[in-house]
């Protein structure tokens, strides 16, 4: 199941990332995972938050340029080789990974991998019949508990 990731465009200057975090914190929105892609002048902060619609509103109201992107989150065992096995499944299905990042859920035996694909539906299909769990919006939001 695809779900929303926030992408926030920020100037690459001291305090801008802090302003993003403070805006979400003041709105009571938990950041569950984050990655930053940067250039010399700006960065793109990609985040999984507990409530993406409220997060988007809070950031827009604060003057940030923000958009949502559909991504896929999967749960894999938190052990050596798990990522390689998933990536091999995608390779065999001819699926390109545009980017990914990971975080460990509170239950230490699972890692959550967040992917952006050129074909998310094809990726979901490739994972059917494997022991990899594709997470729903509700399951991702529930990870903060």
Coordinates of C-alpha atoms in Angstrom, one line a residue:
X1 CA 0.0 0.0 0.0
X2 CA 1.4 3.4 -1.0
X3 CA 1.4 6.2 1.6
X4 CA 2.3 9.9 1.8
X5 CA 5.8 11.2 2.4
X6 CA 6.4 14.9 2.9
X7 CA 9.1 16.6 0.9
X8 CA 10.1 20.0 2.2
X9 CA 12.4 22.3 0.2
X10 CA 14.7 24.4 2.4
X11 CA 17.6 26.7 1.9
X12 CA 20.9 25.2 2.9
X13 CA 21.4 27.7 5.8
X14 CA 21.8 27.4 9.5
X15 CA 18.5 27.1 11.3
X16 CA 16.3 26.0 8.4
X17 CA 16.1 22.4 9.4
X18 CA 15.5 23.4 13.0
X19 CA 12.6 25.6 11.7
X20 CA 11.0 22.6 10.0
X21 CA 11.3 20.5 13.1
X22 CA 10.0 23.2 15.4
X23 CA 7.0 23.8 13.1
X24 CA 6.0 20.2 13.2
X25 CA 6.7 19.9 16.9
X26 CA 4.6 23.0 17.7
X27 CA 1.8 21.4 15.7
X28 CA 2.1 18.2 17.7
X29 CA 3.2 16.1 14.7
X30 CA 5.8 13.4 15.3
X31 CA 8.6 12.9 12.8
X32 CA 9.1 9.1 12.5
X33 CA 11.8 9.1 9.8
X34 CA 13.8 11.6 7.9
X35 CA 16.4 11.9 5.2
X36 CA 18.0 14.9 3.5
X37 CA 19.3 15.3 0.0
X38 CA 21.2 18.5 -0.4
X39 CA 23.0 20.8 -2.8
X40 CA 25.1 23.8 -1.9
X41 CA 22.1 26.1 -2.1
X42 CA 19.1 24.0 -0.9
X43 CA 18.0 20.7 0.5
X44 CA 15.0 18.4 0.2
X45 CA 13.9 17.0 3.5
X46 CA 11.9 13.8 3.0
X47 CA 9.9 12.8 6.1
X48 CA 7.5 10.2 7.3
X49 CA 5.3 11.9 9.9
X50 CA 2.4 10.5 11.9
X51 CA -0.2 12.7 10.2
X52 CA 1.0 13.8 6.7
X53 CA -2.0 16.0 6.0
X54 CA -1.7 18.0 9.2
X55 CA 2.1 18.1 8.7
X56 CA 1.7 19.5 5.2
X57 CA -0.8 22.2 6.4
X58 CA 1.5 23.2 9.3
X59 CA 4.5 23.6 7.1
X60 CA 2.6 25.4 4.3
X61 CA 1.1 27.8 6.9
X62 CA 4.7 28.5 8.1
X63 CA 5.7 29.4 4.6
X64 CA 7.6 26.3 3.6
X65 CA 7.4 24.8 0.1
X66 CA 6.1 21.2 0.7
X67 CA 4.7 18.5 -1.4
X68 CA 3.6 14.9 -0.8
X69 CA 5.0 11.9 -2.7
X70 CA 3.7 8.4 -2.7
X71 CA 6.2 5.9 -1.2
X72 CA 6.1 2.3 -0.1
X73 CA 7.0 1.1 3.3
X74 CA 7.9 -2.5 4.0
X75 CA 8.8 -4.4 7.1
X76 CA 11.7 -6.8 7.0
X77 CA 13.6 -8.7 9.8
X78 CA 16.3 -6.5 11.4
X79 CA 19.1 -8.9 10.5
X80 CA 22.0 -9.1 8.0
X81 CA 20.9 -9.9 4.5
X82 CA 17.3 -8.7 4.7
X83 CA 17.9 -5.6 2.6
X84 CA 19.8 -7.5 -0.1
X85 CA 17.0 -10.1 -0.3
X86 CA 14.4 -7.4 -0.9
X87 CA 16.5 -5.6 -3.5
X88 CA 17.2 -8.8 -5.3
X89 CA 13.4 -9.3 -5.6
X90 CA 13.1 -5.9 -7.2
X91 CA 16.1 -6.5 -9.5
X92 CA 14.5 -9.8 -10.7
X93 CA 11.3 -7.9 -11.5
X94 CA 13.1 -5.2 -13.4
X95 CA 12.1 -2.5 -10.8
X96 CA 14.3 0.6 -10.4
X97 CA 14.6 2.1 -6.9
X98 CA 14.7 5.9 -7.2
X99 CA 15.7 6.3 -3.5
X100 CA 15.2 4.6 -0.2
X101 CA 15.8 5.1 3.5
X102 CA 15.3 3.0 6.6
X103 CA 14.5 3.1 10.2
X104 CA 14.1 0.6 13.0
X105 CA 10.6 0.3 14.6
X106 CA 10.2 0.1 18.4
X107 CA 10.1 -3.6 18.1
X108 CA 13.8 -4.3 17.5
X109 CA 13.2 -7.3 15.4
X110 CA 11.9 -5.3 12.5
X111 CA 13.3 -2.6 10.2
X112 CA 11.1 -0.4 8.1
X113 CA 12.4 0.4 4.5
X114 CA 10.8 3.3 2.7
X115 CA 11.1 3.2 -1.1
X116 CA 10.3 5.5 -4.0
X117 CA 10.0 3.5 -7.2
X118 CA 9.4 4.3 -10.9
X119 CA 6.6 1.7 -10.5
X120 CA 5.2 1.2 -7.0
X121 CA 2.4 -1.0 -8.1
X122 CA 4.8 -3.3 -9.8
X123 CA 6.9 -3.4 -6.7
X124 CA 3.9 -4.3 -4.5
X125 CA 3.1 -7.1 -7.0
X126 CA 6.7 -8.4 -6.9
X127 CA 6.6 -8.6 -3.1
X128 CA 3.4 -10.7 -3.1
X129 CA 4.1 -14.2 -2.1
X130 CA 7.3 -13.3 -0.2
X131 CA 7.7 -13.0 3.5
X132 CA 8.0 -9.2 3.2
X133 CA 5.2 -7.2 4.7
X134 CA 4.0 -4.1 2.8
X135 CA 2.7 -1.7 5.5
X136 CA -0.6 0.3 5.2
X137 CA -1.0 4.0 6.2
X138 CA -2.5 2.9 9.5
X139 CA 0.4 0.5 10.3
X140 CA 3.0 3.2 9.5
X141 CA 1.1 5.8 11.6
X142 CA 0.9 3.2 14.4
X143 CA 4.7 2.7 14.6
X144 CA 5.0 5.7 16.8
X145 CA 3.1 4.1 19.6

